[in-house]
PDB file of C-alpha atoms in Angstrom:
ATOM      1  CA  UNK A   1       0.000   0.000   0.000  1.00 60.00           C
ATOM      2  CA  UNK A   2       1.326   3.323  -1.269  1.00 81.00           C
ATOM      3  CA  UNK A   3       1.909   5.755   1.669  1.00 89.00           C
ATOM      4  CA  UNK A   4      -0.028   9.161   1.471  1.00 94.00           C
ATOM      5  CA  UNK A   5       1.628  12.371   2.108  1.00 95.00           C
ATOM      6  CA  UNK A   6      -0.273  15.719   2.783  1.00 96.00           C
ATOM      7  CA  UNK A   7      -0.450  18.898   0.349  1.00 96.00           C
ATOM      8  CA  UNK A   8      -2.052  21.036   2.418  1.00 97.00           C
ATOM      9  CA  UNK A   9      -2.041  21.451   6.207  1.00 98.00           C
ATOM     10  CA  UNK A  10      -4.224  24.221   8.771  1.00 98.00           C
ATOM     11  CA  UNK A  11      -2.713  25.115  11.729  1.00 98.00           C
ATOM     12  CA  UNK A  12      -5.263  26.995  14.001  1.00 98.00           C
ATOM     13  CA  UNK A  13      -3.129  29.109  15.942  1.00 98.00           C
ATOM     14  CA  UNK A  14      -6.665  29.962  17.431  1.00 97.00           C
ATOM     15  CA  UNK A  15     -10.573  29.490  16.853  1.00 96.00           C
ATOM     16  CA  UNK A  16     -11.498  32.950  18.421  1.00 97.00           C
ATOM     17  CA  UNK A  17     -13.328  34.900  15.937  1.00 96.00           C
ATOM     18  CA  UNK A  18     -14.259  38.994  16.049  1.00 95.00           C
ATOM     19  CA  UNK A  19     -17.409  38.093  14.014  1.00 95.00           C
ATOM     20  CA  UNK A  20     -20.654  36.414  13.436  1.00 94.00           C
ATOM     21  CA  UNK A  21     -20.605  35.756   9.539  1.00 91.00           C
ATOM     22  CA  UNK A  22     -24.041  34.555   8.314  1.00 86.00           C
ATOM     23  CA  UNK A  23     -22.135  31.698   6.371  1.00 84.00           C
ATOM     24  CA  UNK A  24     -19.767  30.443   9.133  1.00 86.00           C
ATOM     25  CA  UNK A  25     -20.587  27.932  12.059  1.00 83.00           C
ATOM     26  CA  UNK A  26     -18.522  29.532  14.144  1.00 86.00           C
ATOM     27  CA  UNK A  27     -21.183  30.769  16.517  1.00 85.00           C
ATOM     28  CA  UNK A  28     -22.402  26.483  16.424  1.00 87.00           C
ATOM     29  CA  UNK A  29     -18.884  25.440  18.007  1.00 91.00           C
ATOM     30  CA  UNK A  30     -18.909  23.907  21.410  1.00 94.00           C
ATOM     31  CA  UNK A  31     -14.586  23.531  21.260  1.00 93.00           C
ATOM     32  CA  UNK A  32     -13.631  25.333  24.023  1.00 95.00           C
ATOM     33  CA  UNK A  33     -12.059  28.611  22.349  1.00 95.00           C
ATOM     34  CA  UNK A  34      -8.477  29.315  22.516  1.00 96.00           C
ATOM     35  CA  UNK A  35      -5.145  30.066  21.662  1.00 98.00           C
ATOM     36  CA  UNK A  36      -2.662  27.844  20.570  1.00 98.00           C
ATOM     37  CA  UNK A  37       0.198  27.505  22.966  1.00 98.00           C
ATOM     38  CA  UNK A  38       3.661  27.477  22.086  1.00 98.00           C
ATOM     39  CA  UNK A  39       4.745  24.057  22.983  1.00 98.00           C
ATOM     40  CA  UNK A  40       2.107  22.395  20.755  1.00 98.00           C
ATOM     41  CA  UNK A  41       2.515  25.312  17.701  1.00 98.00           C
ATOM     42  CA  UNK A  42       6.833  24.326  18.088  1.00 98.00           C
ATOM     43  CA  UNK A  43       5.963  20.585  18.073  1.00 98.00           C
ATOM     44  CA  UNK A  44       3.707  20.776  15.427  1.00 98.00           C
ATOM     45  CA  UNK A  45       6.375  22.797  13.269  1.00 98.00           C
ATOM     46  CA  UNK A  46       8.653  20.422  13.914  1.00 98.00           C
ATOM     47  CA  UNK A  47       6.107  17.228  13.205  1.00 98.00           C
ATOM     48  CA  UNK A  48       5.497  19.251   9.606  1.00 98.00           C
ATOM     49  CA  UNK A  49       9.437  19.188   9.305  1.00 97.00           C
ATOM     50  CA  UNK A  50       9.641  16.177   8.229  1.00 95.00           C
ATOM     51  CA  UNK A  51       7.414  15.848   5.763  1.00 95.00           C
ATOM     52  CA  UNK A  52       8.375  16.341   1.717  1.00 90.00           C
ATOM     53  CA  UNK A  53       7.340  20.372   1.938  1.00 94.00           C
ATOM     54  CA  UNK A  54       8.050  20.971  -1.761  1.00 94.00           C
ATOM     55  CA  UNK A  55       4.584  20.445  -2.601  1.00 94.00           C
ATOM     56  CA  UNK A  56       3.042  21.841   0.780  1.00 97.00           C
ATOM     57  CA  UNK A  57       0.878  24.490   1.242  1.00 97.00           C
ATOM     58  CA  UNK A  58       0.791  25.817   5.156  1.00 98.00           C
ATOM     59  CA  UNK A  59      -2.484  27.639   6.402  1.00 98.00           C
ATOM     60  CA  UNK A  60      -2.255  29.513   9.393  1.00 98.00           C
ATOM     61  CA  UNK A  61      -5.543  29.834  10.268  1.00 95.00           C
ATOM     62  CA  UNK A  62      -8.284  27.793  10.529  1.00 93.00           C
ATOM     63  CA  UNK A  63     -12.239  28.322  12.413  1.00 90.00           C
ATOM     64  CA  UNK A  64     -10.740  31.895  13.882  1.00 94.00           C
ATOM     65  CA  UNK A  65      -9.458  34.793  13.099  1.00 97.00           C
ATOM     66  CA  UNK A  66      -5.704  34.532  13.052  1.00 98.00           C
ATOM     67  CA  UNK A  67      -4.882  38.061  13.963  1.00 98.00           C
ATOM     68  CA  UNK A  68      -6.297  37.675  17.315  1.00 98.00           C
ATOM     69  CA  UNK A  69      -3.642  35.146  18.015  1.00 98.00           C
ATOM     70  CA  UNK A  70      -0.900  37.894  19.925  1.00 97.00           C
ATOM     71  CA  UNK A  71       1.688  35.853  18.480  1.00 97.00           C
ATOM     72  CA  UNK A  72       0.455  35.314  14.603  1.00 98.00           C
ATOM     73  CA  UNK A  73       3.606  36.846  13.278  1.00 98.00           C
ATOM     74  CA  UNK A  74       5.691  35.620  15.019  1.00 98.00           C
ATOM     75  CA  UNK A  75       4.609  32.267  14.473  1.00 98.00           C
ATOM     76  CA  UNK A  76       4.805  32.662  10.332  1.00 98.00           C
ATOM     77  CA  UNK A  77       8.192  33.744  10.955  1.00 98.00           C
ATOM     78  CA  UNK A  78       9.146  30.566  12.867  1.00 98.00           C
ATOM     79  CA  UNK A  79       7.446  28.368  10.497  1.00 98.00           C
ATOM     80  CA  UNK A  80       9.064  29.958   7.646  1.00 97.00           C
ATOM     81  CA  UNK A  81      12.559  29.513   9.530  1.00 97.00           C
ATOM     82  CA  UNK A  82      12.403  25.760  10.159  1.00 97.00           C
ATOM     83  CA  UNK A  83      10.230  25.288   6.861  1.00 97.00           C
ATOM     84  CA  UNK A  84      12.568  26.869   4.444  1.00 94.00           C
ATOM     85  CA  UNK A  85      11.296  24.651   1.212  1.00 94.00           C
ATOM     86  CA  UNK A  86       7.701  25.159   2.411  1.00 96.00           C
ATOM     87  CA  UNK A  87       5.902  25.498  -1.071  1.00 97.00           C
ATOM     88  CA  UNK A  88       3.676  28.648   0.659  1.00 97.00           C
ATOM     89  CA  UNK A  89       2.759  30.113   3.925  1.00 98.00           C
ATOM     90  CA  UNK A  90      -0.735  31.341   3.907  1.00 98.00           C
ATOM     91  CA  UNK A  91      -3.277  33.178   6.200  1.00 98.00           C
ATOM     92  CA  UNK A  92      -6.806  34.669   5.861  1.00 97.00           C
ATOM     93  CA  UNK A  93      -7.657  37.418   7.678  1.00 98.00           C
ATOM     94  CA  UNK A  94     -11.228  40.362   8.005  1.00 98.00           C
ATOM     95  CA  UNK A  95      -8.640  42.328   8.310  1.00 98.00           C
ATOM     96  CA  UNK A  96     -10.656  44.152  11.193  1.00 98.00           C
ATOM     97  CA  UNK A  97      -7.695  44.229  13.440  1.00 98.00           C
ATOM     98  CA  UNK A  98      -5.104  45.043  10.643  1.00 98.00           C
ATOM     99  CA  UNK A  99      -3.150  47.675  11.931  1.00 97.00           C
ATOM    100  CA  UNK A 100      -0.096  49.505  10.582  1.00 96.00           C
ATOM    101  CA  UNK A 101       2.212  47.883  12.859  1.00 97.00           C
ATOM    102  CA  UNK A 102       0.684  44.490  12.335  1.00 98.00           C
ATOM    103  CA  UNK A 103       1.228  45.420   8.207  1.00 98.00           C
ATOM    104  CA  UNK A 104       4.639  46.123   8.662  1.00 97.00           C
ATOM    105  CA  UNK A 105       4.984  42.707  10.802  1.00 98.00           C
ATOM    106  CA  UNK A 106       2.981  40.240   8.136  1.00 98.00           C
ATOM    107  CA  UNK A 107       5.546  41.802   5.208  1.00 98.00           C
ATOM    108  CA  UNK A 108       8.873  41.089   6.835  1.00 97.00           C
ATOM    109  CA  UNK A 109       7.569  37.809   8.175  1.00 97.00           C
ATOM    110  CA  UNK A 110       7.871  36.186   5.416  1.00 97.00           C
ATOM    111  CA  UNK A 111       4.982  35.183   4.645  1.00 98.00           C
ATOM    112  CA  UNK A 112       3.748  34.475   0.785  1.00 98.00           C
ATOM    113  CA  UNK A 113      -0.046  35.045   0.629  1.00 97.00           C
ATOM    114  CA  UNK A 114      -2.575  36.479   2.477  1.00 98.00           C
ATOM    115  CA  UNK A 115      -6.420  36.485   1.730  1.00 97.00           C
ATOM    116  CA  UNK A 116      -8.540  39.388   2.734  1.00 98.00           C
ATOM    117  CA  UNK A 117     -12.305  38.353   2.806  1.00 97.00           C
ATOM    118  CA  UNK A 118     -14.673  41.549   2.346  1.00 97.00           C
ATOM    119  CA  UNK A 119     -17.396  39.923   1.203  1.00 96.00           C
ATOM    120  CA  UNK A 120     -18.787  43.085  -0.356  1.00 97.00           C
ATOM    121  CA  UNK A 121     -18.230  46.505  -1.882  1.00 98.00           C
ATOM    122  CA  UNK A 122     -20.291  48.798   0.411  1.00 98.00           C
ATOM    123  CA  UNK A 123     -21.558  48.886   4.589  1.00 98.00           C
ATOM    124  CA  UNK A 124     -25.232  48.277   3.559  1.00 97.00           C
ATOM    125  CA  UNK A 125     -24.579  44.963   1.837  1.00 98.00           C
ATOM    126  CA  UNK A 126     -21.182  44.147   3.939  1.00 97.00           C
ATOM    127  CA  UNK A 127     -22.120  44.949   7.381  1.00 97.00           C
ATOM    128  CA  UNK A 128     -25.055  42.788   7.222  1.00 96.00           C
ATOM    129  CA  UNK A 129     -23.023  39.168   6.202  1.00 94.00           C
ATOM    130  CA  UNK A 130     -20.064  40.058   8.406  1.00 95.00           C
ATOM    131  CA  UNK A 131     -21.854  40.933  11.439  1.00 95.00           C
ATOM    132  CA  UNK A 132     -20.024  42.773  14.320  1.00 96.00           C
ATOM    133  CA  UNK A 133     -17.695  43.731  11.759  1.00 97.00           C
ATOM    134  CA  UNK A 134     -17.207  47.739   9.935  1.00 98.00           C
ATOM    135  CA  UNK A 135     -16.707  47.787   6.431  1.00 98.00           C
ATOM    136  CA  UNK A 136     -15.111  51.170   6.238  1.00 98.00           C
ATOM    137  CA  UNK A 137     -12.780  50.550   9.297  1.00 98.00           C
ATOM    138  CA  UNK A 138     -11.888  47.457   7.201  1.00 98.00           C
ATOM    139  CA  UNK A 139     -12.166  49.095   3.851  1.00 98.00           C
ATOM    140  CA  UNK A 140      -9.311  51.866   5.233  1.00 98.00           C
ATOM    141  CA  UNK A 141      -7.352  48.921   7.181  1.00 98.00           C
ATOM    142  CA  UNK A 142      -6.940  47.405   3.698  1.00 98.00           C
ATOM    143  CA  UNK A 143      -6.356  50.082   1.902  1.00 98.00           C
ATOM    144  CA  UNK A 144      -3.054  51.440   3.942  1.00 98.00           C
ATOM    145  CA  UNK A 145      -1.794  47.749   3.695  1.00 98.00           C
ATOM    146  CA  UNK A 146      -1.531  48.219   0.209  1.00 98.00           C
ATOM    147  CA  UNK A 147       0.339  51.339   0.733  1.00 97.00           C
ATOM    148  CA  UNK A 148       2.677  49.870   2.873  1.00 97.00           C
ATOM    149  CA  UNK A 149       2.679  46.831   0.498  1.00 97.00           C
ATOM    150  CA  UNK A 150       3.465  49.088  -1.730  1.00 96.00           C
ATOM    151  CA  UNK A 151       6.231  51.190  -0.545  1.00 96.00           C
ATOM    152  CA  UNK A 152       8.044  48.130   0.596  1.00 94.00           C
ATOM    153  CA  UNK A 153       8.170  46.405  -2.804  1.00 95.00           C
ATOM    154  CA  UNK A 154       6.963  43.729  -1.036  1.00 97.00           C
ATOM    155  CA  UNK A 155       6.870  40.451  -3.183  1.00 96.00           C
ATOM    156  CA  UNK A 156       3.749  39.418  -0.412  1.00 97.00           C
ATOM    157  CA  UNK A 157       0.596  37.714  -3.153  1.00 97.00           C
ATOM    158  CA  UNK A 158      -2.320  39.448  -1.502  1.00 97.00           C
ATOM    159  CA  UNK A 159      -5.944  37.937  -2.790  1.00 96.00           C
ATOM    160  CA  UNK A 160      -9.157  39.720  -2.187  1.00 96.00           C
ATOM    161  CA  UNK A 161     -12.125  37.279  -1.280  1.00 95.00           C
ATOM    162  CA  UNK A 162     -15.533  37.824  -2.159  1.00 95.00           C
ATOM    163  CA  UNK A 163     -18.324  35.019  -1.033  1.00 91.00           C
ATOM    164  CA  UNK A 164     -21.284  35.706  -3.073  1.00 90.00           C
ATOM    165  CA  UNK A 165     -24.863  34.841  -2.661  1.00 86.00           C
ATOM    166  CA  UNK A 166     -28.150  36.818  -2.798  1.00 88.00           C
ATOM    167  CA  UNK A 167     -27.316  39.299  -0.847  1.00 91.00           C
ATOM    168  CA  UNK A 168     -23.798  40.884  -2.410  1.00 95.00           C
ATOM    169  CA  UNK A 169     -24.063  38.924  -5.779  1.00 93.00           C
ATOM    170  CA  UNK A 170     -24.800  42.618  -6.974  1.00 96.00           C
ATOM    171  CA  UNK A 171     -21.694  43.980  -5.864  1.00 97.00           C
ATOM    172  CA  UNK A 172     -19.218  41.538  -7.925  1.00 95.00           C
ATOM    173  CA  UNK A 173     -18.239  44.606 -10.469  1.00 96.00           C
ATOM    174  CA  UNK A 174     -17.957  46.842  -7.518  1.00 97.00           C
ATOM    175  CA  UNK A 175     -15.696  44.876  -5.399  1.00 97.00           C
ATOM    176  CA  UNK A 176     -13.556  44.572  -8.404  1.00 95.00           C
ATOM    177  CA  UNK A 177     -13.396  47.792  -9.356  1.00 96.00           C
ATOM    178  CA  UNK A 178     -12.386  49.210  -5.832  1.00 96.00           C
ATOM    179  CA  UNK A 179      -9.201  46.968  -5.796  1.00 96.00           C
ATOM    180  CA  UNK A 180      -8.717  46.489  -8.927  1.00 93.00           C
ATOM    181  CA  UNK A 181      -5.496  49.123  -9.268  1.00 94.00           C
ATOM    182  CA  UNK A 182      -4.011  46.995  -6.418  1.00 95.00           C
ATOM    183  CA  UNK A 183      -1.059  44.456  -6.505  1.00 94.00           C
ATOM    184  CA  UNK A 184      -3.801  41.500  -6.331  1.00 95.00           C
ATOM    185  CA  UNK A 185      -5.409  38.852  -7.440  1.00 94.00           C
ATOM    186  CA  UNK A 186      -9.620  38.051  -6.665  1.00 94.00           C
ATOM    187  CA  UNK A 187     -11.074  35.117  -5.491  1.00 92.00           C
ATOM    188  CA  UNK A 188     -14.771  35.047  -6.100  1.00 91.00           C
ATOM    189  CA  UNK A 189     -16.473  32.192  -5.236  1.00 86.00           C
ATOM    190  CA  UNK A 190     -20.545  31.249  -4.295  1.00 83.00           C
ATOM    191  CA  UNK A 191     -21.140  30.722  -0.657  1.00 81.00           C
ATOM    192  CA  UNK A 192     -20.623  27.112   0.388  1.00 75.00           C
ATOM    193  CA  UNK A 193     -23.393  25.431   3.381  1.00 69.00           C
ATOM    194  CA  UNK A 194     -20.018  24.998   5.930  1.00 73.00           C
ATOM    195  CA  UNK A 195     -21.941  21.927   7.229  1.00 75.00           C
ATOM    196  CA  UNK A 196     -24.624  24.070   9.250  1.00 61.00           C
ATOM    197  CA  UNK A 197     -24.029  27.345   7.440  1.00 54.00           C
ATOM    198  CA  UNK A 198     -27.548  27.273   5.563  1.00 59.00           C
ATOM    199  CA  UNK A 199     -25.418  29.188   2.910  1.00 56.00           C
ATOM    200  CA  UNK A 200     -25.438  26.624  -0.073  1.00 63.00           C
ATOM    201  CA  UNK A 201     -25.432  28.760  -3.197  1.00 60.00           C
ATOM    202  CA  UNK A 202     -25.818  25.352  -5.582  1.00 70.00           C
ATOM    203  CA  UNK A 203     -28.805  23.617  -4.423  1.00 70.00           C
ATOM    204  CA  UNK A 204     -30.913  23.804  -1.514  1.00 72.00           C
ATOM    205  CA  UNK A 205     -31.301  20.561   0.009  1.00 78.00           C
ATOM    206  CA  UNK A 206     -29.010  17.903   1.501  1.00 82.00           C
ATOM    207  CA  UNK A 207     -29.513  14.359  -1.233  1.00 85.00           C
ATOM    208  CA  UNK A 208     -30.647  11.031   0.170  1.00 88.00           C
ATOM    209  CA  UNK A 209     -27.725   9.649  -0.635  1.00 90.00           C
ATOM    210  CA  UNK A 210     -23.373  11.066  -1.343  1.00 92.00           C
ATOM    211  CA  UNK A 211     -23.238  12.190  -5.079  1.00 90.00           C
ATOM    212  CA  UNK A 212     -19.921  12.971  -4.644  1.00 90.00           C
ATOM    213  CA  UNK A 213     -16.014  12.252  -3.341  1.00 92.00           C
ATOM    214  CA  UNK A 214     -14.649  14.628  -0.946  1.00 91.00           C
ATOM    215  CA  UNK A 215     -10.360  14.527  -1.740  1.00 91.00           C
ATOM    216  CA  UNK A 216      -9.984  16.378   1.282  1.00 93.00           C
ATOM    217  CA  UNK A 217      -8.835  13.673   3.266  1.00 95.00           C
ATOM    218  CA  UNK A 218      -6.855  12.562   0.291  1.00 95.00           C
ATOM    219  CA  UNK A 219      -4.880  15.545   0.785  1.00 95.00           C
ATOM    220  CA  UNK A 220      -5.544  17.796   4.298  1.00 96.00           C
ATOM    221  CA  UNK A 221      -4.586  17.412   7.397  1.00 97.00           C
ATOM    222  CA  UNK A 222      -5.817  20.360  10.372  1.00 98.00           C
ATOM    223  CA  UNK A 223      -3.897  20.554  13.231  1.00 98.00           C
ATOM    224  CA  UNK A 224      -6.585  22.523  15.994  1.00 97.00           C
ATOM    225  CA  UNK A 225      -5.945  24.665  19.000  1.00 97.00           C
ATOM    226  CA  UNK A 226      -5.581  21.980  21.454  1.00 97.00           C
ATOM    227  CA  UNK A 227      -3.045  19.710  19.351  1.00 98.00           C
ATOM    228  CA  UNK A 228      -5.858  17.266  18.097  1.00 98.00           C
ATOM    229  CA  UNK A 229      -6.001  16.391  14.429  1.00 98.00           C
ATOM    230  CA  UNK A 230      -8.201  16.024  12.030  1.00 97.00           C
ATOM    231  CA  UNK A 231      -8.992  15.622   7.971  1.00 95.00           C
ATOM    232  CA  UNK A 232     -11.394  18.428   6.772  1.00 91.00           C
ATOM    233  CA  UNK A 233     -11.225  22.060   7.096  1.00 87.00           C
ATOM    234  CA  UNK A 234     -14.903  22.467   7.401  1.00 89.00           C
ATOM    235  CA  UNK A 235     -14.961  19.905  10.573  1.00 93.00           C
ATOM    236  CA  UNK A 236     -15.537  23.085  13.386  1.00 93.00           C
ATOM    237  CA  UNK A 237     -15.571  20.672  16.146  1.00 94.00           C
ATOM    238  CA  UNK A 238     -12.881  18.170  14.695  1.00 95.00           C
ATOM    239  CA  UNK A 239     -15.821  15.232  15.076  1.00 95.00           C
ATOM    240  CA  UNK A 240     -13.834  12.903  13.399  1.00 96.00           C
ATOM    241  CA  UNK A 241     -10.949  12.927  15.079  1.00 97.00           C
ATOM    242  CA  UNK A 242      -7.849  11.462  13.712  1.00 97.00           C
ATOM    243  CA  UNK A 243      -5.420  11.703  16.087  1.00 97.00           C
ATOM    244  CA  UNK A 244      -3.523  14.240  18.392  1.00 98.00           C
ATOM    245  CA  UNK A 245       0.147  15.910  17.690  1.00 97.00           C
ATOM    246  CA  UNK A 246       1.596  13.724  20.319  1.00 97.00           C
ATOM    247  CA  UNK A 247       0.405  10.854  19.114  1.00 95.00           C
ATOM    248  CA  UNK A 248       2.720  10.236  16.459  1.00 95.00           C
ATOM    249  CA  UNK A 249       4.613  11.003  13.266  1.00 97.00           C
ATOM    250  CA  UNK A 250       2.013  13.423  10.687  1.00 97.00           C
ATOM    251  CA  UNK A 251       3.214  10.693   8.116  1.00 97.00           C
ATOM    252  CA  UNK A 252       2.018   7.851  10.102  1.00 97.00           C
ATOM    253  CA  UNK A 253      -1.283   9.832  11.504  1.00 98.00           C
ATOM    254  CA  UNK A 254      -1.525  10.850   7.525  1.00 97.00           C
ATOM    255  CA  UNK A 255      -1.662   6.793   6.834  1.00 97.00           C
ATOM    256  CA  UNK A 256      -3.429   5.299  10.124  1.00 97.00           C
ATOM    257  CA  UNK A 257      -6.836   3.587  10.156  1.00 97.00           C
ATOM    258  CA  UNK A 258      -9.141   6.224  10.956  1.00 97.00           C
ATOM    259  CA  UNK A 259      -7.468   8.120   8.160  1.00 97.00           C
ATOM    260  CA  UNK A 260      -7.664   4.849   5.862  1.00 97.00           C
ATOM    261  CA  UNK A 261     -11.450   3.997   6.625  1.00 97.00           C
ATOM    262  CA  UNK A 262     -12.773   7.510   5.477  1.00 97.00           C
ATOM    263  CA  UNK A 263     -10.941   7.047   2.318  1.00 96.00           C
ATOM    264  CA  UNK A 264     -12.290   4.136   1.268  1.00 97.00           C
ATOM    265  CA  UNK A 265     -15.699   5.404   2.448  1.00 97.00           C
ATOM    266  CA  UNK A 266     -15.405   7.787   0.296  1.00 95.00           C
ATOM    267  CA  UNK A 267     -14.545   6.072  -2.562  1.00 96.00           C
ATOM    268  CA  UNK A 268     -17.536   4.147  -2.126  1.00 96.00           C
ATOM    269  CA  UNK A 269     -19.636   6.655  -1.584  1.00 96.00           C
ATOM    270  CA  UNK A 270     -21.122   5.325   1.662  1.00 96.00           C
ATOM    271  CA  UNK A 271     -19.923   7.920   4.404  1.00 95.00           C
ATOM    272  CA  UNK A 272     -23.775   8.059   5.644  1.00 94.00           C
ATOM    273  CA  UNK A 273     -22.690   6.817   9.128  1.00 95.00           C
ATOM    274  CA  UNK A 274     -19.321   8.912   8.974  1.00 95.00           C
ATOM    275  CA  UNK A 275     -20.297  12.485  10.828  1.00 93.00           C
ATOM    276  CA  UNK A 276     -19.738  15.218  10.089  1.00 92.00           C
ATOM    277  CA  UNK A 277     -19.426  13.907   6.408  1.00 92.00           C
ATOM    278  CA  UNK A 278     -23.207  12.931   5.979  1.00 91.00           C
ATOM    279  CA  UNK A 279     -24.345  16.640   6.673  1.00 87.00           C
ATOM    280  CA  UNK A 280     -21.456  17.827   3.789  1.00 88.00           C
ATOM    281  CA  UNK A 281     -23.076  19.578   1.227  1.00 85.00           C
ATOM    282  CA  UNK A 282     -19.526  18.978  -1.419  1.00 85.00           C
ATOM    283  CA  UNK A 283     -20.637  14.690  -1.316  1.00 87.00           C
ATOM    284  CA  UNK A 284     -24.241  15.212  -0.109  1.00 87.00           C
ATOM    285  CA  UNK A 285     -24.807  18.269  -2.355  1.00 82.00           C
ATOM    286  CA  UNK A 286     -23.475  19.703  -5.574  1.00 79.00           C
ATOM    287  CA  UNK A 287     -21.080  22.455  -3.227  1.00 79.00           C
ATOM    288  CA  UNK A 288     -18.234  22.598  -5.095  1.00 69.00           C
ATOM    289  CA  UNK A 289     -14.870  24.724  -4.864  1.00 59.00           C
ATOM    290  CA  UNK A 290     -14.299  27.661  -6.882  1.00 52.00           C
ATOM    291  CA  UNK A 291     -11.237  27.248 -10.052  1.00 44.00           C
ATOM    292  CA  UNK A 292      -8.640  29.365 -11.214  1.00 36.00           C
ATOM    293  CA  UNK A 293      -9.771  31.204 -14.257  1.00 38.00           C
ATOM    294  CA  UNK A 294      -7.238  33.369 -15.665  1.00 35.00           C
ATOM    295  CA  UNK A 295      -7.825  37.682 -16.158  1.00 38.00           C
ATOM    296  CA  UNK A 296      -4.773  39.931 -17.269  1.00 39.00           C
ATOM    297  CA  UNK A 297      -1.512  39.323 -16.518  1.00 34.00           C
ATOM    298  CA  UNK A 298      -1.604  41.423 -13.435  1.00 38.00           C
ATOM    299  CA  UNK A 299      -4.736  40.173 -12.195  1.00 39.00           C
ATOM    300  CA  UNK A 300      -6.640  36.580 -11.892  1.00 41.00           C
ATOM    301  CA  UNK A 301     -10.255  36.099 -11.202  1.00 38.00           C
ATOM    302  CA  UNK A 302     -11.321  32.999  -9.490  1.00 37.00           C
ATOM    303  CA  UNK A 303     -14.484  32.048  -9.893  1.00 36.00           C
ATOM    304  CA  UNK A 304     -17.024  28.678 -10.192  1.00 31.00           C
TER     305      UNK A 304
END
């Protein structure tokens, strides 16, 4: 049997969040909310070490928002230190709590992308999907990042999300436009369900039976706050739970039987006793993720 090696790994260097997004469980999450601490973020680095990083992709964020973690640049720079072929460091911030300092910090910290997710192009349509959240407070944060991006040549890929449903899908050429003379690249994508989001922009209704295969656990591994481990980045309350940071090597948690049997479930379509899988809109549902389509040479659009 061939052994599996991850592509992609989330580290949630904490599950607090500032907000109360209509599309995100995180309001539904009975984990006990927290930060990280450093022993288990250093292990875990060093766990990730020794895996074949080439083809990696490192997320530093996971069901929070990472720059409520005191540390979060810190951290990037210590991942980026003992992961120096790491194929990219990300993280995805509201950037609510951006501040000029904390700019200055993300760009010499080495790290290679960061998402901002302004899910809109004005307060009336923003302020009510990201609620307890200020579009022009964010709007401003934003925008002096890019001066500071700017003036500091820095080679940081910045992406500007956009999750669209019925209420922003009319602001898709105005989002656009307002960052469009930036140093970025858009990511516009339908709203997913998240499980218990009720945001499903592709079909209402969860199907009697899976219609799809999830290669999330064929690929993703998410390391939570409290060191515990599991296989999908929509799993909020890591229910099936794979394993725990001291448990092992990430190769051999990558390849053990828990990890196995939801493969092969998968495969077979039969993951109907497997939760949270049976509520997952991407196998019980047509939810799908957003592609790469390319724009200019400056710019790319994602979209579905």
């Amino acid at each position: 049997m061939n052994t599996l090696k991850p592509t992609a790994i989330y580290i949630e260097t904490t599950n607090k969040c500032n907000a109360k997004c209509i599309m995100c469980p995180n309001t539904k999450m009975t984990r006990k909310r927290a930060v990280m601490s450093e022993q288990i973020f250093e292990k875990t680095i060093d766990a990730i070490s020794n895996l074949d990083l080439n083809d990696l992709q490192l997320f530093l964020h996971k069901e929070g928002e990472p720059l409520l973690d005191p540390d979060i640049t810190a951290r990037i720079k210590h991942a980026k230190n003992q992961l120096p072929n790491l194929k990219e460091l990300i993280i995805n911030t509201n950037a609510m709590l951006l501040t000029e300092k904390t700019s200055i910090e993300l760009l010499e910290s080495g790290l290679d992308t960061i998402y901002f997710s302004i899910d809109g192009a004005s307060p009336e349509t923003y302020n009510n999907i990201r609620l307890g959240l200020d579009y022009d407070s964010i709007a401003s944060n934003v925008e002096k990042f890019f001066e500071t991006h700017n003036k500091n040549k820095s080679n940081v890929k910045v992406i500007m999300q956009m999750l669209t449903d019925k209420h922003n899908m009319h602001e898709v050429d105005l989002f656009k436009k307002k960052w469009e003379d930036k140093k970025c690249e858009f990511y516009i994508k339908p709203m997913h369900c998240y499980l218990d989001g009720g945001s499903s922009s592709f079909q209402p209704d969860k199907s009697n039976y899976q219609l799809n295969v999830c290669d999330d656990p064929f690929r993703m591994m998410v390391i939570y706050a409290d060191g515990s481990i599991g296989v999908c980045c929509w799993d909020y309350d890591n229910l099936y739970k794979v394993g725990h940071i001291d448990d092992d090597s990430l190769i051999k948690i990558f390849n053990n039987k828990k990890f196995t049997y939801l493969r092969d479930m998968q495969l077979k379509k039969n993951c109907s006793n497997i939760d949270p899988c049976n509520r997952c809109m991407r196998i019980y549902g047509n939810d799908t993720i957003a592609k790469l389509e390319p724009n200019t040479s400056q710019q790319k659009i994602f979209k579905h």
